[in-house]
Coordinates of C-alpha atoms in Angstrom, one line a residue:
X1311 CA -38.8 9.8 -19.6
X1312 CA -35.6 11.6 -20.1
X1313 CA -35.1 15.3 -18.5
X1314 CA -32.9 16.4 -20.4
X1315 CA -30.4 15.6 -24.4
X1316 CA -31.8 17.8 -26.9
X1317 CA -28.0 18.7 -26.7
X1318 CA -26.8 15.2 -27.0
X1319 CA -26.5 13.4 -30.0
X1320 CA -25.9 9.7 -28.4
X1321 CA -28.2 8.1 -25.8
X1322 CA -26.2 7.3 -22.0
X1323 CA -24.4 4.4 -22.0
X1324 CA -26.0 1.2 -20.9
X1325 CA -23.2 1.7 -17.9
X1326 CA -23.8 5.2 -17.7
X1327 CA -27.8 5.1 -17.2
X1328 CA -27.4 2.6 -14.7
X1329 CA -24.6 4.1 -12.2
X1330 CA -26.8 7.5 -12.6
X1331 CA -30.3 5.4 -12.5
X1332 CA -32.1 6.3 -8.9
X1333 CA -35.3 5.5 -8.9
X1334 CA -34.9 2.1 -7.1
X1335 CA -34.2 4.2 -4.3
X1336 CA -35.8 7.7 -4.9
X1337 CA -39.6 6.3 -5.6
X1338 CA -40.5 6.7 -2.4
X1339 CA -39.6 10.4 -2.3
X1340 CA -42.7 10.4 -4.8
X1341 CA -46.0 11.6 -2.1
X1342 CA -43.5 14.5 -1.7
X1343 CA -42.3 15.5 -5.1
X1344 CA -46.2 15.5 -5.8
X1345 CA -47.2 18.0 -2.9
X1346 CA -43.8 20.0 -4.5
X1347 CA -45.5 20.4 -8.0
X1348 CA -48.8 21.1 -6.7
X1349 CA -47.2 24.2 -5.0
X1350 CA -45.0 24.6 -7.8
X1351 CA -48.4 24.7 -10.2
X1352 CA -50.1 27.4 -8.2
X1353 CA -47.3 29.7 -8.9
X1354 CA -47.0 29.5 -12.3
X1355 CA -50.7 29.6 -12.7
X1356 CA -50.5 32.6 -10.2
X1357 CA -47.6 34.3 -12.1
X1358 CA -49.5 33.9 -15.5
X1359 CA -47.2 31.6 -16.8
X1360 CA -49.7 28.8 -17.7
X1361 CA -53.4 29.6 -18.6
X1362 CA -56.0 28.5 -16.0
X1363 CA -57.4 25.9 -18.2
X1364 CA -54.0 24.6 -18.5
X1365 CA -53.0 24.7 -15.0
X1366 CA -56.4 22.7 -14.3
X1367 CA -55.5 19.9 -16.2
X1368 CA -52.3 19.6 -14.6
X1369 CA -53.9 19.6 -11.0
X1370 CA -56.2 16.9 -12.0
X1371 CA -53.5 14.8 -13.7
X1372 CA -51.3 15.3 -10.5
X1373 CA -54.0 14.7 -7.8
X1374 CA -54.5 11.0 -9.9
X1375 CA -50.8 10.5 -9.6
X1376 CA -51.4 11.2 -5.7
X1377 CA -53.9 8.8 -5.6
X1378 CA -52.5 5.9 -8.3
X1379 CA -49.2 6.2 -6.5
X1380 CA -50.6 6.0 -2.6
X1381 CA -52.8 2.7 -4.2
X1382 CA -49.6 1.1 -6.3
X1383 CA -51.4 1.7 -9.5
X1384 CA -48.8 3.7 -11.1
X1385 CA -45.2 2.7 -10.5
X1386 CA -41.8 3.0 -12.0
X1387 CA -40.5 1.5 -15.2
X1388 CA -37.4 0.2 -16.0
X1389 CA -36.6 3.2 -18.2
X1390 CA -37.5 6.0 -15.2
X1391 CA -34.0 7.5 -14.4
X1392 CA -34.9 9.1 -11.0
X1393 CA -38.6 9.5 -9.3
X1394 CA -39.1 13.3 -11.1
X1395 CA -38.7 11.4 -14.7
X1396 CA -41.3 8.8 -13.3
X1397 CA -44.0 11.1 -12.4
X1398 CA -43.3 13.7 -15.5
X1399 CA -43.7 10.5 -17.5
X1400 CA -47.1 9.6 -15.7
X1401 CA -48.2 13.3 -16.9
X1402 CA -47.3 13.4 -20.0
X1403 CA -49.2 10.0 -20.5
X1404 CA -52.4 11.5 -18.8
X1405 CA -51.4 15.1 -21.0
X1406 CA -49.3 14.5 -23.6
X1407 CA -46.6 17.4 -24.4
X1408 CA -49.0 20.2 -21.8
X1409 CA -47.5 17.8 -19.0
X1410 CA -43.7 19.3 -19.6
X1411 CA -45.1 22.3 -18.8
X1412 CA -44.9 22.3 -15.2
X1413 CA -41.3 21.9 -15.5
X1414 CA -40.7 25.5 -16.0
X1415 CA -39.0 27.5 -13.3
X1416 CA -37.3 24.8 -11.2
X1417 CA -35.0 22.0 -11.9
X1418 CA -34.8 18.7 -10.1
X1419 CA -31.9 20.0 -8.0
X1420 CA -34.1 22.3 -5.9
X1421 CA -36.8 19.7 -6.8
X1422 CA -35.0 17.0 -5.3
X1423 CA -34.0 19.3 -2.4
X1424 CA -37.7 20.2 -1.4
X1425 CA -38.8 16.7 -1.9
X1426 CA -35.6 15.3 0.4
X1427 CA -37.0 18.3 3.4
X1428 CA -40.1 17.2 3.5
X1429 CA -39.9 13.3 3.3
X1430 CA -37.0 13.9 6.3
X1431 CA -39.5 16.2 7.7
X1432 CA -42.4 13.7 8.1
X1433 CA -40.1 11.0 8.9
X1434 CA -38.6 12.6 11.9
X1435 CA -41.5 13.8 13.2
X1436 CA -42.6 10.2 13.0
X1437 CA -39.2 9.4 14.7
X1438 CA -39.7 11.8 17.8
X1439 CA -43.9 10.6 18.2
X1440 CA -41.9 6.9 18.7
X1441 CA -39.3 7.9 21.0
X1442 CA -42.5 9.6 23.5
X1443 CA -43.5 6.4 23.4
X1444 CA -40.7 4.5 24.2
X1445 CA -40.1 7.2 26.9
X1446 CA -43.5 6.6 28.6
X1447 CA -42.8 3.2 29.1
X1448 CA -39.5 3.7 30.3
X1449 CA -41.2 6.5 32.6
X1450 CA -43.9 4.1 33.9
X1451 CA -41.1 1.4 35.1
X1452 CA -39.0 3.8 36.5
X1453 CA -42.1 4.5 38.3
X1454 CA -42.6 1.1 39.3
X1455 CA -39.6 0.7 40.6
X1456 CA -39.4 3.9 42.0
X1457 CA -39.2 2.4 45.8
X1458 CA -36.6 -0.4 44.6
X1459 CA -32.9 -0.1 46.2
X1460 CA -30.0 -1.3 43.9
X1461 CA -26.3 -1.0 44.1
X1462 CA -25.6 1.7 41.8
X1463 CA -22.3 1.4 39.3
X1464 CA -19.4 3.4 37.8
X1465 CA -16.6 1.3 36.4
X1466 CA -18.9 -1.6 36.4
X1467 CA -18.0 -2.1 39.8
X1468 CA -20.4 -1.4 42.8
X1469 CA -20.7 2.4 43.6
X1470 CA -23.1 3.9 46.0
X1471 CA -26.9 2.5 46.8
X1472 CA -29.3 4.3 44.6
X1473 CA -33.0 3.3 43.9
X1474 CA -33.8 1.6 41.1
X1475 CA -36.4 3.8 39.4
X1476 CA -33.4 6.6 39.6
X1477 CA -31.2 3.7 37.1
X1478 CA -34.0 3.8 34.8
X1479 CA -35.1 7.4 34.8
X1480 CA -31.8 8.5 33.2
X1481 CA -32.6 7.2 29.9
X1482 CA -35.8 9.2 29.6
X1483 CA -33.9 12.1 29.9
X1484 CA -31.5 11.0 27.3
X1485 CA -34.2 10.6 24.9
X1486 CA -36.0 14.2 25.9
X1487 CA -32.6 15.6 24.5
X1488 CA -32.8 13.7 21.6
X1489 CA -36.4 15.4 21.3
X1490 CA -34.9 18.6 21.9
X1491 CA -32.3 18.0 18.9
X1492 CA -35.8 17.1 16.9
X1493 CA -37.2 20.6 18.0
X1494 CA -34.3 22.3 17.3
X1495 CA -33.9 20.6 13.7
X1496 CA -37.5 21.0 12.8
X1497 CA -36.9 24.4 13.1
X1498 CA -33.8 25.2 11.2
X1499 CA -34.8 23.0 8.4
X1500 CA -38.0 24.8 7.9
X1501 CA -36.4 26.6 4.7
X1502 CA -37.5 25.4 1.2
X1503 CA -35.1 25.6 -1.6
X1504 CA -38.1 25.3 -3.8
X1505 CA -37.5 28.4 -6.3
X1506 CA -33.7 27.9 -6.1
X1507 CA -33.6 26.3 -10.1
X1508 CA -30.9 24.7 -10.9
X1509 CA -28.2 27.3 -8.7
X1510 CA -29.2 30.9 -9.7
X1511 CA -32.9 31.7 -9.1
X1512 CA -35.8 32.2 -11.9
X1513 CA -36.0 34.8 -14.4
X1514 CA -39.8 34.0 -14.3
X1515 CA -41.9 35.8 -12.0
X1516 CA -42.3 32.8 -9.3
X1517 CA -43.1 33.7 -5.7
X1518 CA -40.7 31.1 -3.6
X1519 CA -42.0 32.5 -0.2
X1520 CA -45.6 31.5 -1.4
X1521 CA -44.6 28.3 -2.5
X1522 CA -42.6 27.5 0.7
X1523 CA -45.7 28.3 3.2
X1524 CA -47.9 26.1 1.0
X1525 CA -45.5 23.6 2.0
X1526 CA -45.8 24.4 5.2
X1527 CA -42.2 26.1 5.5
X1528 CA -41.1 29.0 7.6
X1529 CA -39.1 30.6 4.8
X1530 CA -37.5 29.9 1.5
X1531 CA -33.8 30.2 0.9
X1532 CA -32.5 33.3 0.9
X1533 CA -29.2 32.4 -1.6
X1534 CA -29.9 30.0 -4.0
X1535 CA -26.8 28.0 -4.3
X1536 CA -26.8 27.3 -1.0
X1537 CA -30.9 26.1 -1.6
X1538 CA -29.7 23.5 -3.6
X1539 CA -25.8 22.4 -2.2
X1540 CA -27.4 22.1 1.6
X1541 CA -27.5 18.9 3.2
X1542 CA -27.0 19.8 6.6
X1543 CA -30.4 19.0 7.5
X1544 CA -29.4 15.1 6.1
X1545 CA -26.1 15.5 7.8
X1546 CA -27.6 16.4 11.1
X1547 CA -30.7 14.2 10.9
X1548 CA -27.7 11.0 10.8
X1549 CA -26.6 12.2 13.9
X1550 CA -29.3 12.7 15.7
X1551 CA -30.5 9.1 14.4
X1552 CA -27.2 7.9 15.7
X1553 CA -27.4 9.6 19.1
X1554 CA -30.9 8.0 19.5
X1555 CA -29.0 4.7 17.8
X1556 CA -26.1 5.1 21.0
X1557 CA -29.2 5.9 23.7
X1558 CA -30.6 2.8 22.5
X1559 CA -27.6 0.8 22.5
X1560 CA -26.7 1.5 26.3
X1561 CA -30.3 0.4 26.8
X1562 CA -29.4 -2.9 25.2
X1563 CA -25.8 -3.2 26.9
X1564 CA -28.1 -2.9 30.5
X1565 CA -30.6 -5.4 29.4
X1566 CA -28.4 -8.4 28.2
X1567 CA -26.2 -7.9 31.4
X1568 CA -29.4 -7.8 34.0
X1569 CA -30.7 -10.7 32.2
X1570 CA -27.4 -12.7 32.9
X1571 CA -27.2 -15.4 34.9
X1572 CA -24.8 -13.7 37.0
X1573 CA -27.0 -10.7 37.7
X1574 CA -30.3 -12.6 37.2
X1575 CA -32.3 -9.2 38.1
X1576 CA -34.3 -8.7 35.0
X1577 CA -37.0 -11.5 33.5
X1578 CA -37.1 -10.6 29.6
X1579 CA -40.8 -11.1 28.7
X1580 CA -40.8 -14.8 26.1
X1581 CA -42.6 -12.7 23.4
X1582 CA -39.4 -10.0 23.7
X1583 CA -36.8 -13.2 23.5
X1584 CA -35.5 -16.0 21.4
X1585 CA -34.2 -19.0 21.8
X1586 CA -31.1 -21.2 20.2
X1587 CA -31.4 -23.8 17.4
X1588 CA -29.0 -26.5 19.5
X1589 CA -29.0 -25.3 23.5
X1590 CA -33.2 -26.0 24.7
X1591 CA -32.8 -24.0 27.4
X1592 CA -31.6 -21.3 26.1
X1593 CA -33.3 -17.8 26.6
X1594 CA -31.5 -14.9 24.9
X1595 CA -32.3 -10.9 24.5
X1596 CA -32.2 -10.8 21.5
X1597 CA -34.0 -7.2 20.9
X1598 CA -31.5 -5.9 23.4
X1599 CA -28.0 -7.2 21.4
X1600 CA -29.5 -6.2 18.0
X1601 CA -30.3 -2.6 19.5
X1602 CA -26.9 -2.6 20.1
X1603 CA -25.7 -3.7 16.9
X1604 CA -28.2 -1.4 14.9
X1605 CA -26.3 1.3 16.8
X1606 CA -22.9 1.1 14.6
X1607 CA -25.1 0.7 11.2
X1608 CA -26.5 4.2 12.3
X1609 CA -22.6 5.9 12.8
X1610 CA -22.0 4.4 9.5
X1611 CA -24.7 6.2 7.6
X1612 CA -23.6 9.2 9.5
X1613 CA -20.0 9.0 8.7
X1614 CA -20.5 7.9 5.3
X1615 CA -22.7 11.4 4.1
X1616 CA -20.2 13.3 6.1
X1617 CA -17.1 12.0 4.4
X1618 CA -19.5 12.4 0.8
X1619 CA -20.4 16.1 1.7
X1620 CA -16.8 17.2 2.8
X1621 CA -15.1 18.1 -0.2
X1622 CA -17.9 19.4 -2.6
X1623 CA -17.2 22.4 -4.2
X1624 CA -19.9 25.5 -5.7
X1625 CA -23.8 24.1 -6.2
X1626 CA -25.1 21.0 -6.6
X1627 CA -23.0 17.9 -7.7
X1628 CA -24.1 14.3 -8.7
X1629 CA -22.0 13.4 -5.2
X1630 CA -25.6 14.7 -3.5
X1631 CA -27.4 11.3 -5.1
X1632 CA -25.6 9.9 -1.8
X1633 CA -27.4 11.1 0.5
X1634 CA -30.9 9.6 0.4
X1635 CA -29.9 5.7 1.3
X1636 CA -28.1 6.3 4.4
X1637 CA -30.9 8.4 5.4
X1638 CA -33.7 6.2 4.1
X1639 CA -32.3 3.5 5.8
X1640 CA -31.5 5.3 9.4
X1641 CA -35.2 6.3 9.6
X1642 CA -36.2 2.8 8.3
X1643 CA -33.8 0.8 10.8
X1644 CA -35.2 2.8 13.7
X1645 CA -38.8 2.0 12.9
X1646 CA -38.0 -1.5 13.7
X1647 CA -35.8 -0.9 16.6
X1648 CA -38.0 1.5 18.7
X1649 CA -41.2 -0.6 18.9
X1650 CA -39.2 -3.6 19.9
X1651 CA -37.2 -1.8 22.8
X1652 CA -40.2 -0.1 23.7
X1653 CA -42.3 -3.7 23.9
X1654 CA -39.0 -4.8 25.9
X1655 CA -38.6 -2.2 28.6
X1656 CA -42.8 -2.5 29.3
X1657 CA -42.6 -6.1 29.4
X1658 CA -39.4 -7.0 31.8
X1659 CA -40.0 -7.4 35.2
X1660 CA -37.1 -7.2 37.9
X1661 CA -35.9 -9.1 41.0
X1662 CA -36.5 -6.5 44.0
X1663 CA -35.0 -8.9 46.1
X1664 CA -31.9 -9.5 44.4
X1665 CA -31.4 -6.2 43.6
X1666 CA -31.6 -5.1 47.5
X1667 CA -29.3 -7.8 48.8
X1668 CA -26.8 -6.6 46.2
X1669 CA -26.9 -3.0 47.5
X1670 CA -24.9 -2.6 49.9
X1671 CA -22.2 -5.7 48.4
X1672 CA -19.0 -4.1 47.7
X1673 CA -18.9 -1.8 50.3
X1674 CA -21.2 0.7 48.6
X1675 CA -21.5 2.4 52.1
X1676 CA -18.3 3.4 52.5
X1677 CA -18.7 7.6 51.6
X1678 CA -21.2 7.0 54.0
X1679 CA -18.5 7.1 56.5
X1680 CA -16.7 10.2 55.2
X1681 CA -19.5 12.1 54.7
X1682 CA -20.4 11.3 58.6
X1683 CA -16.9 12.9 59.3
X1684 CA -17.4 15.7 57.2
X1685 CA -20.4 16.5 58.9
X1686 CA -18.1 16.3 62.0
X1687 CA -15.7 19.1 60.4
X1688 CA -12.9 16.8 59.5
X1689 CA -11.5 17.5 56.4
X1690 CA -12.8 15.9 53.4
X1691 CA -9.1 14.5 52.5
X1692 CA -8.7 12.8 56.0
X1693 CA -12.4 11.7 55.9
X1694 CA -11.1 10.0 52.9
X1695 CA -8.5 7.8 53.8
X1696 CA -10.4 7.0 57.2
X1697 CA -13.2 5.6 55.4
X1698 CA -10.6 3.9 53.2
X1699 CA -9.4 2.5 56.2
X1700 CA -12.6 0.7 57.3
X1701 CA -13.1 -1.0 53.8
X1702 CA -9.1 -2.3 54.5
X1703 CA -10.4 -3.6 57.9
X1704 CA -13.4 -5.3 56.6
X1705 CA -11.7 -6.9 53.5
X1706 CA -8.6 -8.3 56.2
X1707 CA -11.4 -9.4 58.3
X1708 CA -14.1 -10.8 55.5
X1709 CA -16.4 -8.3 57.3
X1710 CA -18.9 -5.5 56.0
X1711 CA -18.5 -2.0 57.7
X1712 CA -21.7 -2.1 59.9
X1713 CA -19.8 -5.4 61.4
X1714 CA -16.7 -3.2 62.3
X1715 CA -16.9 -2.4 66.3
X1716 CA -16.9 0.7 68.1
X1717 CA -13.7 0.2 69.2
X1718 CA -12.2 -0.5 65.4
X1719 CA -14.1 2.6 64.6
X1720 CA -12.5 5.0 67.1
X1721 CA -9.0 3.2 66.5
X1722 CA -9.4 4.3 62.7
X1723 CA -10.5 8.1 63.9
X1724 CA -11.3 9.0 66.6
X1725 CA -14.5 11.2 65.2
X1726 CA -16.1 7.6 64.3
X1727 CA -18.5 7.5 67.2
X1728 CA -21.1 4.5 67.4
X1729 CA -23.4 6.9 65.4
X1730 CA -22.0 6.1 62.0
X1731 CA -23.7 3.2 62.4
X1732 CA -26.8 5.0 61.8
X1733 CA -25.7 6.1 58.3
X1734 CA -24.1 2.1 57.2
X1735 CA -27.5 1.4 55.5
X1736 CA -29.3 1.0 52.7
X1737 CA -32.0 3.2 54.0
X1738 CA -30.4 5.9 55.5
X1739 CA -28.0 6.3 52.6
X1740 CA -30.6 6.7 49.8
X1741 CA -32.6 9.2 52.2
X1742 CA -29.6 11.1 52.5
X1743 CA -29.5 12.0 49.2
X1744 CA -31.7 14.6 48.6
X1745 CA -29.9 17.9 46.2
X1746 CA -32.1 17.3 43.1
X1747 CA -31.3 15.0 41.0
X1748 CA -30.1 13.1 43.6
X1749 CA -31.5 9.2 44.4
X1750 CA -33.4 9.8 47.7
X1751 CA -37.5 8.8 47.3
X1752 CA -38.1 12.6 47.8
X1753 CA -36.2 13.6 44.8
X1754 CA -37.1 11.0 42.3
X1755 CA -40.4 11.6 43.3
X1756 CA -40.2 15.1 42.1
X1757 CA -37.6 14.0 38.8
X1758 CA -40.3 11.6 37.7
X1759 CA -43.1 14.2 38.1
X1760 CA -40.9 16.8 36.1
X1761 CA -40.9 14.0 33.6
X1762 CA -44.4 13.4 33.4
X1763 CA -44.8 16.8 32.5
X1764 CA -42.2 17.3 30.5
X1765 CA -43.2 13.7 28.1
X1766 CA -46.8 15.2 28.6
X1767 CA -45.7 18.6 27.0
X1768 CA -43.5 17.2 24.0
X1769 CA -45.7 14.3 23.3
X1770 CA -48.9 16.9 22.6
X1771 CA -45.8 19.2 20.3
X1772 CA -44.8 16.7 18.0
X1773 CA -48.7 14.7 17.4
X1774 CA -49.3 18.7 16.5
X1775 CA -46.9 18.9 14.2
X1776 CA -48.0 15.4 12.4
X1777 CA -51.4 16.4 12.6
X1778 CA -50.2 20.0 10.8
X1779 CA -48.1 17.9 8.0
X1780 CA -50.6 15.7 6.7
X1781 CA -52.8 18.2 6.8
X1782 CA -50.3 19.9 4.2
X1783 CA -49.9 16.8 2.5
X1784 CA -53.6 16.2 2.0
X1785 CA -54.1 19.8 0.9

């Protein structure tokens, strides 16, 4: 059902109705642009603009559509321009002409602005219930291999010991900032344009405050152009999807590197893998490379609304149609990404062994040996080079440092005393460090408690807040 041509004298274009046609896309926006007119109905009943008797039959006819839609009963037909068209037509069947009537005081650009909030709404909160998850399993291996000592990296090359429960921690915490982003979003998109029209308010006697805490809104917009041009909350929900898309992506780069031959430290569980159609024996991690690639298609939808949004100039404009797909799609490629890296990280199991003979390879001790003559009050500088010095001996030599003699030691500087050997290991290295955040057993111990908490905290927060939007939805 068409919106809108009593000034036209000539129907759209075949070509016309079908670049501006959006309701192979926008249908699933429908659950919300239902809870939006039931809202919207209570006003104008409110407000006296429709008779109660009137207003009745409109709840009823829109609380079948709630049902017929969730069930598949009513859908789209192929002469539906947008979802909003769809559903007026499913009320004017149930109504006839009484089922325009809710149309008065809004217009589908704050309509489609509402609806867009609260779909991205429920979907994110959705998002940040999946990333706790994902987080508690990453929490409970870090956990396991809390006591695990692995050579730590910068530059891909061997760096200092560290344990590995400390390698795995640090992607819980990049996830709890992604949560925080989700907090933080929550909050400043918790402003309805519903109210807004099509740019300059109502003449009628609506209540938009009303109507945005029946939908569960903090506020309503307080300038009406801006209720209906705003897509920051789509702009900034891409990039949160892509910073979770880049956390997960590093995740991925780890896993198909410890499951390398070469590495050989992590065992990807067979129901997380797959195999190749011409090498038998081949066992790939696959959920890990395409968490990677997923990655870039979440930048795209990012960059794509950005460069659509950048140049759009007073209210709304027909540019805004844009912005549903990426997001649809960012939301929807991350449903099937999380549950897979999550089943992944609880399923892989890792080579202690392996992973402590490779410690202290590369001479991964070494500022071991500086910071033993800095403790000696030699200058961090000269501390430096001296330890520099012993990884030139050992590499002349095909040695490792705790083979070096006392002599060799004392030769390089004279502060090297057969103590330092009690600092060239493993052991005493990872005890050593102890600031917090820091890799010795003490520390993670308390990081990993401060995690527990923290997941324990944020996980309760965001099943509150689904709990709280159904409840709106199913009011």
């Amino acid at each position: 059902m068409a919106l809108w041509g009593g000034r036209f004298s000539d129907a759209p274009a075949d070509a016309v109705f079908a670049l501006s046609r959006s309701i192979h896309f926008d249908w699933r926006l429908a659950p919300y642009d239902l809870r939006s007119s039931l809202a919207h109905l209570e006003i104008l009943e409110s407000s006296g603009l429709l008779d109660k008797s009137v207003a009745s039959q409109i709840q009823r006819a829109l609380k079948e559509l709630v049902t017929e839609v969730a069930s598949g009963k009513f859908q789209p037909i192929a002469s539906d321009e947008d979802v909003h068209s769809a559903l007026e037509r499913g009320l004017t069947e149930k109504l006839g002409e009484t089922g325009g009537a809710l149309r008065a005081g809004r217009s589908r650009n704050d309509q489609v602005a509402t609806d867009l909030k609260l779909f991205a709404i429920d979907h994110m909160i959705t998002l940040a219930n999946s990333l706790t998850e994902l987080q508690s399993a990453l929490l409970n291996k870090a956990k396991e291999y809390a006591d695990a000592p692995a050579p730590g990296f910068t530059h891909m090359q061997h760096a200092q010991p560290i344990l590995f429960g400390h390698e795995i921690a640090k992607h819980v915490h990049a996830f709890s900032r992604d949560l925080d982003r989700i907090s933080d979003w929550l909050k400043r998109t918790s402003v309805s344009p519903l109210g807004s029209g099509a740019l300059a308010g109502s003449s009628l006697p609506l209540a938009p405050e009303k109507t945005a805490k029946s939908l569960g809104f903090a506020s309503n917009s307080a300038n009406s152009i801006d209720g209906v041009s705003d897509r920051d909350f789509v702009a900034e929900a891409l990039f949160i999807s892509s910073m979770i898309g880049i956390h997960l992506s590093r995740i991925g780069e780890e896993w198909c590197i410890w499951a390398t031959t070469e590495f050989a430290w992590a065992r990807v569980a067979d129901a997380y893998s797959t195999g190749s159609s011409i090498m038998p024996q081949k066992k790939n991690p696959d959920m890990a490379e395409l968490a990677r690639g997923k990655a870039g298609r979440l930048i795209g939808n990012l960059t794509g609304v950005l460069a659509m949004l950048k140049g759009l100039p007073f209210a709304y404009n027909r540019d805004l149609q844009e912005d549903k797909e990426p997001l649809f799609d960012s939301f929807d490629t991350l449903a099937l990404v999380l549950p897979a890296v999550t089943g992944m990280v609880a399923s892989t199991e890792f080579d202690r062994e392996k992973m402590l003979q490779a410690a202290p390879l590369g001479f991964s001790l070494a500022t071991e040996i500086a910071d033993f003559l800095v403790r000696a009050h030699v200058p961090f500088s000269i501390a430096h080079e001296s330890a520099g010095k012993c990884v030139a001996l050992c590499e002349r030599t095909s040695r490792q440092l705790h083979e070096l003699t006392d002599s060799e030691f004392a030769s390089i500087h004279p502060s090297l005393t057969s103590k330092v050997r009690d600092v060239l290991t493993v052991d005493g290295a990872l005890e050593s460090r102890t600031t917090r955040g820091g890799t010795a057993p003490s520390a993670l111990a308390t990081q990993l408690k401060e995690l527990s908490v923290e997941l324990s905290s944020k996980a309760k927060e965001f099943s509150s807040a689904q709990k709280a939007f159904h409840a709106m939805m199913g009011a």
